[in-house]
PDB file of C-alpha atoms in Angstrom:
ATOM      1  CA  ASN A   1      37.237  -9.411  -4.083  1.00 56.00           C
ATOM      2  CA  ALA A   2      35.854 -12.703  -2.844  1.00 78.00           C
ATOM      3  CA  GLY A   3      32.107 -12.870  -2.506  1.00 93.00           C
ATOM      4  CA  VAL A   4      30.104 -14.267   0.373  1.00 97.00           C
ATOM      5  CA  MET A   5      31.342 -17.738   1.233  1.00 97.00           C
ATOM      6  CA  GLN A   6      29.320 -20.512   2.757  1.00 98.00           C
ATOM      7  CA  ASN A   7      30.241 -24.007   3.772  1.00 97.00           C
ATOM      8  CA  PRO A   8      29.476 -26.740   3.524  1.00 98.00           C
ATOM      9  CA  ARG A   9      27.587 -26.488   0.239  1.00 97.00           C
ATOM     10  CA  HIS A  10      25.737 -29.712   0.949  1.00 97.00           C
ATOM     11  CA  LEU A  11      25.054 -31.228   4.354  1.00 98.00           C
ATOM     12  CA  VAL A  12      23.255 -34.466   5.143  1.00 98.00           C
ATOM     13  CA  ARG A  13      22.150 -35.125   8.694  1.00 98.00           C
ATOM     14  CA  ARG A  14      20.023 -37.810  10.308  1.00 97.00           C
ATOM     15  CA  ARG A  15      17.079 -36.788  12.435  1.00 97.00           C
ATOM     16  CA  GLY A  16      18.206 -35.693  15.880  1.00 97.00           C
ATOM     17  CA  GLN A  17      21.725 -34.648  14.849  1.00 98.00           C
ATOM     18  CA  GLU A  18      23.091 -31.114  14.865  1.00 98.00           C
ATOM     19  CA  ALA A  19      23.771 -29.024  11.766  1.00 98.00           C
ATOM     20  CA  ARG A  20      26.308 -26.181  11.693  1.00 98.00           C
ATOM     21  CA  LEU A  21      26.313 -23.840   8.743  1.00 98.00           C
ATOM     22  CA  ARG A  22      29.070 -21.281   8.252  1.00 98.00           C
ATOM     23  CA  CYS A  23      29.140 -17.958   6.447  1.00 98.00           C
ATOM     24  CA  SER A  24      31.958 -15.515   5.780  1.00 97.00           C
ATOM     25  CA  PRO A  25      30.727 -12.128   4.560  1.00 96.00           C
ATOM     26  CA  MET A  26      32.248 -10.139   1.726  1.00 94.00           C
ATOM     27  CA  LYS A  27      35.327  -8.160   2.652  1.00 91.00           C
ATOM     28  CA  GLY A  28      34.308  -4.844   4.180  1.00 87.00           C
ATOM     29  CA  HIS A  29      30.803  -6.041   5.070  1.00 89.00           C
ATOM     30  CA  SER A  30      29.867  -6.121   8.744  1.00 88.00           C
ATOM     31  CA  HIS A  31      26.180  -7.016   8.406  1.00 91.00           C
ATOM     32  CA  VAL A  32      25.163 -10.658   7.982  1.00 94.00           C
ATOM     33  CA  TYR A  33      21.718 -12.070   7.289  1.00 95.00           C
ATOM     34  CA  TRP A  34      20.462 -15.651   7.146  1.00 97.00           C
ATOM     35  CA  TYR A  35      17.537 -16.743   4.976  1.00 97.00           C
ATOM     36  CA  ARG A  36      15.871 -20.101   4.439  1.00 97.00           C
ATOM     37  CA  GLN A  37      14.290 -21.324   1.228  1.00 96.00           C
ATOM     38  CA  LEU A  38      12.035 -24.340   1.440  1.00 92.00           C
ATOM     39  CA  PRO A  39      11.451 -26.334  -1.757  1.00 84.00           C
ATOM     40  CA  GLU A  40       9.220 -24.406  -4.186  1.00 81.00           C
ATOM     41  CA  GLU A  41       8.974 -21.501  -1.732  1.00 86.00           C
ATOM     42  CA  GLY A  42      10.355 -17.974  -1.542  1.00 89.00           C
ATOM     43  CA  LEU A  43      13.223 -16.940   0.683  1.00 94.00           C
ATOM     44  CA  LYS A  44      12.305 -16.169   4.293  1.00 94.00           C
ATOM     45  CA  PHE A  45      14.358 -14.002   6.602  1.00 94.00           C
ATOM     46  CA  MET A  46      15.685 -15.705   9.723  1.00 95.00           C
ATOM     47  CA  VAL A  47      18.194 -13.517  11.528  1.00 94.00           C
ATOM     48  CA  TYR A  48      20.343 -10.387  11.139  1.00 93.00           C
ATOM     49  CA  LEU A  49      23.661 -10.060  12.956  1.00 93.00           C
ATOM     50  CA  GLN A  50      26.571  -7.724  13.301  1.00 91.00           C
ATOM     51  CA  LYS A  51      29.828  -8.674  14.988  1.00 88.00           C
ATOM     52  CA  GLU A  52      29.009 -10.140  18.413  1.00 89.00           C
ATOM     53  CA  ASN A  53      25.419  -8.885  18.258  1.00 92.00           C
ATOM     54  CA  ILE A  54      22.085 -10.286  17.148  1.00 93.00           C
ATOM     55  CA  ILE A  55      20.157  -7.317  15.771  1.00 90.00           C
ATOM     56  CA  ASP A  56      16.934  -8.982  14.635  1.00 89.00           C
ATOM     57  CA  GLU A  57      16.001 -12.632  15.136  1.00 91.00           C
ATOM     58  CA  SER A  58      12.300 -12.238  14.425  1.00 89.00           C
ATOM     59  CA  GLY A  59      12.403 -14.911  11.721  1.00 91.00           C
ATOM     60  CA  MET A  60      14.128 -17.587  13.768  1.00 94.00           C
ATOM     61  CA  PRO A  61      12.123 -20.553  15.045  1.00 94.00           C
ATOM     62  CA  LYS A  62      11.883 -20.314  18.827  1.00 90.00           C
ATOM     63  CA  GLU A  63      13.509 -23.651  19.509  1.00 95.00           C
ATOM     64  CA  ARG A  64      16.534 -25.546  18.184  1.00 97.00           C
ATOM     65  CA  PHE A  65      17.861 -22.677  16.043  1.00 98.00           C
ATOM     66  CA  SER A  66      20.588 -20.264  17.061  1.00 97.00           C
ATOM     67  CA  ALA A  67      23.012 -17.938  15.306  1.00 97.00           C
ATOM     68  CA  GLU A  68      26.178 -16.110  16.168  1.00 96.00           C
ATOM     69  CA  PHE A  69      28.710 -13.840  14.518  1.00 96.00           C
ATOM     70  CA  PRO A  70      31.795 -13.810  16.750  1.00 93.00           C
ATOM     71  CA  LYS A  71      34.476 -11.153  16.790  1.00 91.00           C
ATOM     72  CA  GLU A  72      36.761 -13.497  14.877  1.00 90.00           C
ATOM     73  CA  GLY A  73      35.649 -16.036  12.321  1.00 93.00           C
ATOM     74  CA  PRO A  74      32.535 -16.731  10.322  1.00 96.00           C
ATOM     75  CA  SER A  75      28.897 -16.428  11.276  1.00 97.00           C
ATOM     76  CA  ILE A  76      27.394 -19.758  12.365  1.00 98.00           C
ATOM     77  CA  LEU A  77      23.792 -20.907  12.042  1.00 98.00           C
ATOM     78  CA  ARG A  78      23.233 -23.874  14.323  1.00 98.00           C
ATOM     79  CA  ILE A  79      20.285 -26.230  14.190  1.00 98.00           C
ATOM     80  CA  GLN A  80      20.002 -28.721  17.005  1.00 98.00           C
ATOM     81  CA  GLN A  81      18.076 -32.002  16.837  1.00 98.00           C
ATOM     82  CA  VAL A  82      17.241 -31.591  13.160  1.00 98.00           C
ATOM     83  CA  VAL A  83      13.905 -32.802  11.803  1.00 97.00           C
ATOM     84  CA  ARG A  84      12.870 -33.577   8.211  1.00 95.00           C
ATOM     85  CA  GLY A  85      11.109 -30.205   7.961  1.00 95.00           C
ATOM     86  CA  ASP A  86      14.481 -28.454   8.370  1.00 96.00           C
ATOM     87  CA  SER A  87      15.523 -29.722   4.925  1.00 96.00           C
ATOM     88  CA  ALA A  88      15.988 -26.564   2.871  1.00 97.00           C
ATOM     89  CA  ALA A  89      18.524 -24.257   1.282  1.00 97.00           C
ATOM     90  CA  TYR A  90      20.031 -21.852   3.796  1.00 98.00           C
ATOM     91  CA  PHE A  91      21.443 -18.669   2.283  1.00 98.00           C
ATOM     92  CA  CYS A  92      23.650 -16.124   3.942  1.00 97.00           C
ATOM     93  CA  ALA A  93      23.864 -12.539   2.700  1.00 95.00           C
ATOM     94  CA  SER A  94      26.016  -9.596   3.681  1.00 93.00           C
ATOM     95  CA  SER A  95      25.906  -5.848   3.258  1.00 89.00           C
ATOM     96  CA  PRO A  96      28.200  -2.958   4.185  1.00 85.00           C
ATOM     97  CA  GLY A  97      25.364  -1.038   5.889  1.00 74.00           C
ATOM     98  CA  THR A  98      21.614  -0.693   6.148  1.00 64.00           C
ATOM     99  CA  SER A  99      20.859   2.557   4.374  1.00 63.00           C
ATOM    100  CA  GLY A 100      21.120   3.843   0.848  1.00 61.00           C
ATOM    101  CA  THR A 101      23.091   1.640  -1.498  1.00 62.00           C
ATOM    102  CA  GLY A 102      24.773   0.191   1.581  1.00 62.00           C
ATOM    103  CA  ASN A 103      21.754  -1.973   2.217  1.00 76.00           C
ATOM    104  CA  GLU A 104      22.184  -3.953  -0.989  1.00 86.00           C
ATOM    105  CA  GLN A 105      22.633  -7.527   0.132  1.00 90.00           C
ATOM    106  CA  TYR A 106      24.838 -10.021  -1.661  1.00 93.00           C
ATOM    107  CA  PHE A 107      24.189 -13.701  -1.253  1.00 96.00           C
ATOM    108  CA  GLY A 108      26.442 -16.686  -0.807  1.00 97.00           C
ATOM    109  CA  PRO A 109      25.945 -19.944  -2.734  1.00 97.00           C
ATOM    110  CA  GLY A 110      23.903 -21.477   0.069  1.00 97.00           C
ATOM    111  CA  THR A 111      24.041 -24.669   2.091  1.00 98.00           C
ATOM    112  CA  ARG A 112      21.583 -27.363   1.070  1.00 97.00           C
ATOM    113  CA  LEU A 113      20.608 -29.291   4.183  1.00 97.00           C
ATOM    114  CA  THR A 114      19.012 -32.683   3.777  1.00 97.00           C
ATOM    115  CA  VAL A 115      17.660 -34.449   6.840  1.00 97.00           C
ATOM    116  CA  THR A 116      17.168 -38.183   6.439  1.00 96.00           C
TER     117      THR A 116
ATOM    118  CA  ARG B   1      -2.543 -10.553   2.083  1.00 61.00           C
ATOM    119  CA  LYS B   2       1.027 -11.476   1.177  1.00 68.00           C
ATOM    120  CA  GLU B   3       3.621  -8.781   1.789  1.00 87.00           C
ATOM    121  CA  VAL B   4       5.091  -8.996  -1.710  1.00 93.00           C
ATOM    122  CA  GLU B   5       3.029 -10.468  -4.527  1.00 94.00           C
ATOM    123  CA  GLN B   6       4.151 -11.506  -7.970  1.00 94.00           C
ATOM    124  CA  ASP B   7       2.616 -13.428 -10.839  1.00 91.00           C
ATOM    125  CA  PRO B   8       4.437 -16.786 -10.679  1.00 90.00           C
ATOM    126  CA  GLY B   9       4.334 -17.250 -14.465  1.00 89.00           C
ATOM    127  CA  PRO B  10       5.868 -18.979 -16.269  1.00 93.00           C
ATOM    128  CA  PHE B  11       6.389 -16.396 -18.961  1.00 95.00           C
ATOM    129  CA  ASN B  12       7.479 -18.191 -22.135  1.00 96.00           C
ATOM    130  CA  VAL B  13       8.827 -15.714 -24.681  1.00 97.00           C
ATOM    131  CA  PRO B  14      10.912 -15.922 -27.866  1.00 97.00           C
ATOM    132  CA  GLU B  15      14.389 -14.445 -28.055  1.00 98.00           C
ATOM    133  CA  GLY B  16      14.294 -10.741 -28.765  1.00 97.00           C
ATOM    134  CA  ALA B  17      10.916 -10.204 -27.115  1.00 97.00           C
ATOM    135  CA  THR B  18      10.178  -7.526 -24.553  1.00 97.00           C
ATOM    136  CA  VAL B  19       8.733  -8.818 -21.302  1.00 97.00           C
ATOM    137  CA  ALA B  20       7.422  -7.002 -18.236  1.00 96.00           C
ATOM    138  CA  PHE B  21       7.024  -8.227 -14.675  1.00 94.00           C
ATOM    139  CA  ASN B  22       4.935  -6.575 -12.015  1.00 94.00           C
ATOM    140  CA  CYS B  23       4.973  -6.737  -8.268  1.00 95.00           C
ATOM    141  CA  THR B  24       2.874  -5.220  -5.490  1.00 95.00           C
ATOM    142  CA  TYR B  25       3.811  -4.752  -1.862  1.00 93.00           C
ATOM    143  CA  SER B  26       1.482  -4.310   1.069  1.00 90.00           C
ATOM    144  CA  ASN B  27       3.477  -2.214   3.551  1.00 84.00           C
ATOM    145  CA  SER B  28       3.571   1.463   2.700  1.00 81.00           C
ATOM    146  CA  ALA B  29       6.534   1.855   5.089  1.00 79.00           C
ATOM    147  CA  SER B  30       8.738  -0.080   2.661  1.00 78.00           C
ATOM    148  CA  GLN B  31      11.792   1.997   1.909  1.00 78.00           C
ATOM    149  CA  SER B  32      14.053   0.094  -0.450  1.00 86.00           C
ATOM    150  CA  PHE B  33      13.199  -2.009  -3.449  1.00 91.00           C
ATOM    151  CA  PHE B  34      15.167  -4.481  -5.516  1.00 93.00           C
ATOM    152  CA  TRP B  35      14.967  -6.998  -8.286  1.00 96.00           C
ATOM    153  CA  TYR B  36      17.006 -10.162  -7.892  1.00 97.00           C
ATOM    154  CA  ARG B  37      17.291 -13.083 -10.277  1.00 97.00           C
ATOM    155  CA  GLN B  38      17.641 -16.660  -9.161  1.00 96.00           C
ATOM    156  CA  ASP B  39      18.728 -19.505 -11.395  1.00 95.00           C
ATOM    157  CA  CYS B  40      17.587 -23.011 -10.552  1.00 91.00           C
ATOM    158  CA  ARG B  41      19.190 -24.210  -7.298  1.00 87.00           C
ATOM    159  CA  LYS B  42      21.451 -21.159  -7.103  1.00 94.00           C
ATOM    160  CA  GLU B  43      21.647 -18.107  -4.885  1.00 96.00           C
ATOM    161  CA  PRO B  44      19.714 -14.903  -5.626  1.00 96.00           C
ATOM    162  CA  LYS B  45      21.817 -12.382  -7.520  1.00 96.00           C
ATOM    163  CA  LEU B  46      21.120  -8.672  -7.261  1.00 94.00           C
ATOM    164  CA  LEU B  47      19.916  -7.398 -10.620  1.00 95.00           C
ATOM    165  CA  MET B  48      19.176  -3.810  -9.689  1.00 93.00           C
ATOM    166  CA  SER B  49      17.943  -1.524  -6.971  1.00 90.00           C
ATOM    167  CA  VAL B  50      14.750   0.354  -7.818  1.00 91.00           C
ATOM    168  CA  TYR B  51      14.598   4.089  -7.263  1.00 82.00           C
ATOM    169  CA  SER B  52      11.620   6.422  -7.166  1.00 83.00           C
ATOM    170  CA  SER B  53      12.748   8.126 -10.348  1.00 84.00           C
ATOM    171  CA  GLY B  54      13.021   4.809 -12.165  1.00 86.00           C
ATOM    172  CA  ASN B  55      16.301   3.439 -13.395  1.00 90.00           C
ATOM    173  CA  GLU B  56      17.747   1.651 -16.366  1.00 93.00           C
ATOM    174  CA  ASP B  57      20.681  -0.714 -16.723  1.00 93.00           C
ATOM    175  CA  GLY B  58      21.246  -1.823 -20.290  1.00 96.00           C
ATOM    176  CA  ARG B  59      18.253  -3.867 -21.398  1.00 97.00           C
ATOM    177  CA  PHE B  60      16.640  -3.694 -17.957  1.00 97.00           C
ATOM    178  CA  THR B  61      14.367  -0.910 -16.710  1.00 96.00           C
ATOM    179  CA  ALA B  62      12.823  -0.771 -13.264  1.00 96.00           C
ATOM    180  CA  GLN B  63      10.004   1.512 -12.126  1.00 95.00           C
ATOM    181  CA  LEU B  64       8.542   2.247  -8.711  1.00 94.00           C
ATOM    182  CA  ASN B  65       5.110   3.709  -7.996  1.00 92.00           C
ATOM    183  CA  ARG B  66       4.894   4.419  -4.269  1.00 90.00           C
ATOM    184  CA  ALA B  67       1.309   5.667  -4.426  1.00 91.00           C
ATOM    185  CA  SER B  68       0.124   2.361  -5.911  1.00 92.00           C
ATOM    186  CA  GLN B  69       2.768   0.286  -4.056  1.00 92.00           C
ATOM    187  CA  TYR B  70       3.804  -1.242  -7.328  1.00 93.00           C
ATOM    188  CA  ILE B  71       7.173  -2.147  -8.837  1.00 95.00           C
ATOM    189  CA  SER B  72       7.911  -3.235 -12.384  1.00 96.00           C
ATOM    190  CA  LEU B  73      10.782  -4.700 -14.361  1.00 97.00           C
ATOM    191  CA  LEU B  74      11.030  -4.462 -18.131  1.00 97.00           C
ATOM    192  CA  ILE B  75      13.454  -6.614 -20.094  1.00 97.00           C
ATOM    193  CA  ARG B  76      14.053  -5.625 -23.716  1.00 98.00           C
ATOM    194  CA  ASP B  77      15.581  -7.799 -26.440  1.00 98.00           C
ATOM    195  CA  SER B  78      15.470 -10.855 -24.190  1.00 98.00           C
ATOM    196  CA  LYS B  79      18.282 -13.405 -24.423  1.00 98.00           C
ATOM    197  CA  LEU B  80      18.321 -17.128 -23.709  1.00 97.00           C
ATOM    198  CA  SER B  81      20.514 -16.328 -20.704  1.00 97.00           C
ATOM    199  CA  ASP B  82      17.725 -14.222 -19.201  1.00 98.00           C
ATOM    200  CA  SER B  83      15.824 -17.434 -18.389  1.00 97.00           C
ATOM    201  CA  ALA B  84      15.552 -17.453 -14.595  1.00 97.00           C
ATOM    202  CA  THR B  85      13.183 -16.628 -11.754  1.00 96.00           C
ATOM    203  CA  TYR B  86      12.912 -12.895 -11.033  1.00 97.00           C
ATOM    204  CA  LEU B  87      12.401 -11.965  -7.410  1.00 96.00           C
ATOM    205  CA  CYS B  88      10.767  -8.738  -6.284  1.00 96.00           C
ATOM    206  CA  VAL B  89      12.215  -7.669  -2.927  1.00 94.00           C
ATOM    207  CA  VAL B  90      11.412  -4.899  -0.443  1.00 91.00           C
ATOM    208  CA  ASN B  91      13.110  -3.655   2.696  1.00 86.00           C
ATOM    209  CA  TYR B  92      11.438  -1.764   5.506  1.00 73.00           C
ATOM    210  CA  GLY B  93      14.629   0.053   6.451  1.00 65.00           C
ATOM    211  CA  ASP B  94      14.516   1.139  10.075  1.00 57.00           C
ATOM    212  CA  TYR B  95      10.716   0.880  10.311  1.00 50.00           C
ATOM    213  CA  GLY B  96       9.607  -1.140  13.310  1.00 48.00           C
ATOM    214  CA  GLY B  97      13.166  -2.012  14.216  1.00 47.00           C
ATOM    215  CA  SER B  98      13.431  -4.502  11.399  1.00 50.00           C
ATOM    216  CA  GLN B  99      16.357  -2.663   9.881  1.00 61.00           C
ATOM    217  CA  GLY B 100      18.008  -4.868   7.383  1.00 69.00           C
ATOM    218  CA  ASN B 101      15.900  -7.815   6.505  1.00 79.00           C
ATOM    219  CA  LEU B 102      14.571  -8.315   2.992  1.00 88.00           C
ATOM    220  CA  ILE B 103      11.031  -9.423   2.172  1.00 90.00           C
ATOM    221  CA  PHE B 104      10.972 -11.606  -0.926  1.00 93.00           C
ATOM    222  CA  GLY B 105       8.216 -12.333  -3.376  1.00 94.00           C
ATOM    223  CA  LYS B 106       7.987 -15.932  -4.536  1.00 93.00           C
ATOM    224  CA  GLY B 107       9.269 -14.952  -7.949  1.00 94.00           C
ATOM    225  CA  THR B 108       8.196 -14.896 -11.575  1.00 95.00           C
ATOM    226  CA  LYS B 109       9.643 -17.563 -13.800  1.00 96.00           C
ATOM    227  CA  LEU B 110      10.883 -16.498 -17.232  1.00 97.00           C
ATOM    228  CA  SER B 111      11.759 -18.906 -20.014  1.00 97.00           C
ATOM    229  CA  VAL B 112      13.270 -17.443 -23.175  1.00 98.00           C
ATOM    230  CA  LYS B 113      13.086 -19.802 -26.162  1.00 96.00           C
ATOM    231  CA  PRO B 114      15.177 -19.725 -29.351  1.00 95.00           C
TER     232      PRO B 114
END
């Protein structure tokens, strides 16, 4: 059973470019979460999605960041006009549900974004 | 006050030692509790969920005290491979519409020496 997959693992962008990060949840999981980890910091929640729906985006910056989880294909976290402060590790997690043991979240290997 | 607080360490212990980590959380509405471990530059890996009755998995024992809003993790007979950062994590469940998102502590670093 493949785990959560993320790609690319490493992404380098120049200031002002766009970054697209992809996440495929574990088989059987319909809940996807994105987290960001700045250097020497803890993980911070960004957004929670189910297929075709954003459930909670309370952790997303108001500008330049967007996320989707289409009916077909992976979840995408998109960062427009990247700035140096966007450099971080972006982790995706998935879970089969949100209650009981179903809310245990399993993380992908992350995408390390470097903005030059 | 931070939502989830942990002693950052580092805890430097010899192989075979018993080590305990503590964590406090500020929101009494928290419903689910977890310990994750994170190796350097890797993703967090779920170590165990923490239940009100306490639970044990091999050398690892987790305890929850809801009244004190306190979670602990005990590692017995520590191994070199236990060296990692241990993350205390809470989830508010459906409280306030937040549903699924996890609130992470900044972690406690453990280094097990030969």
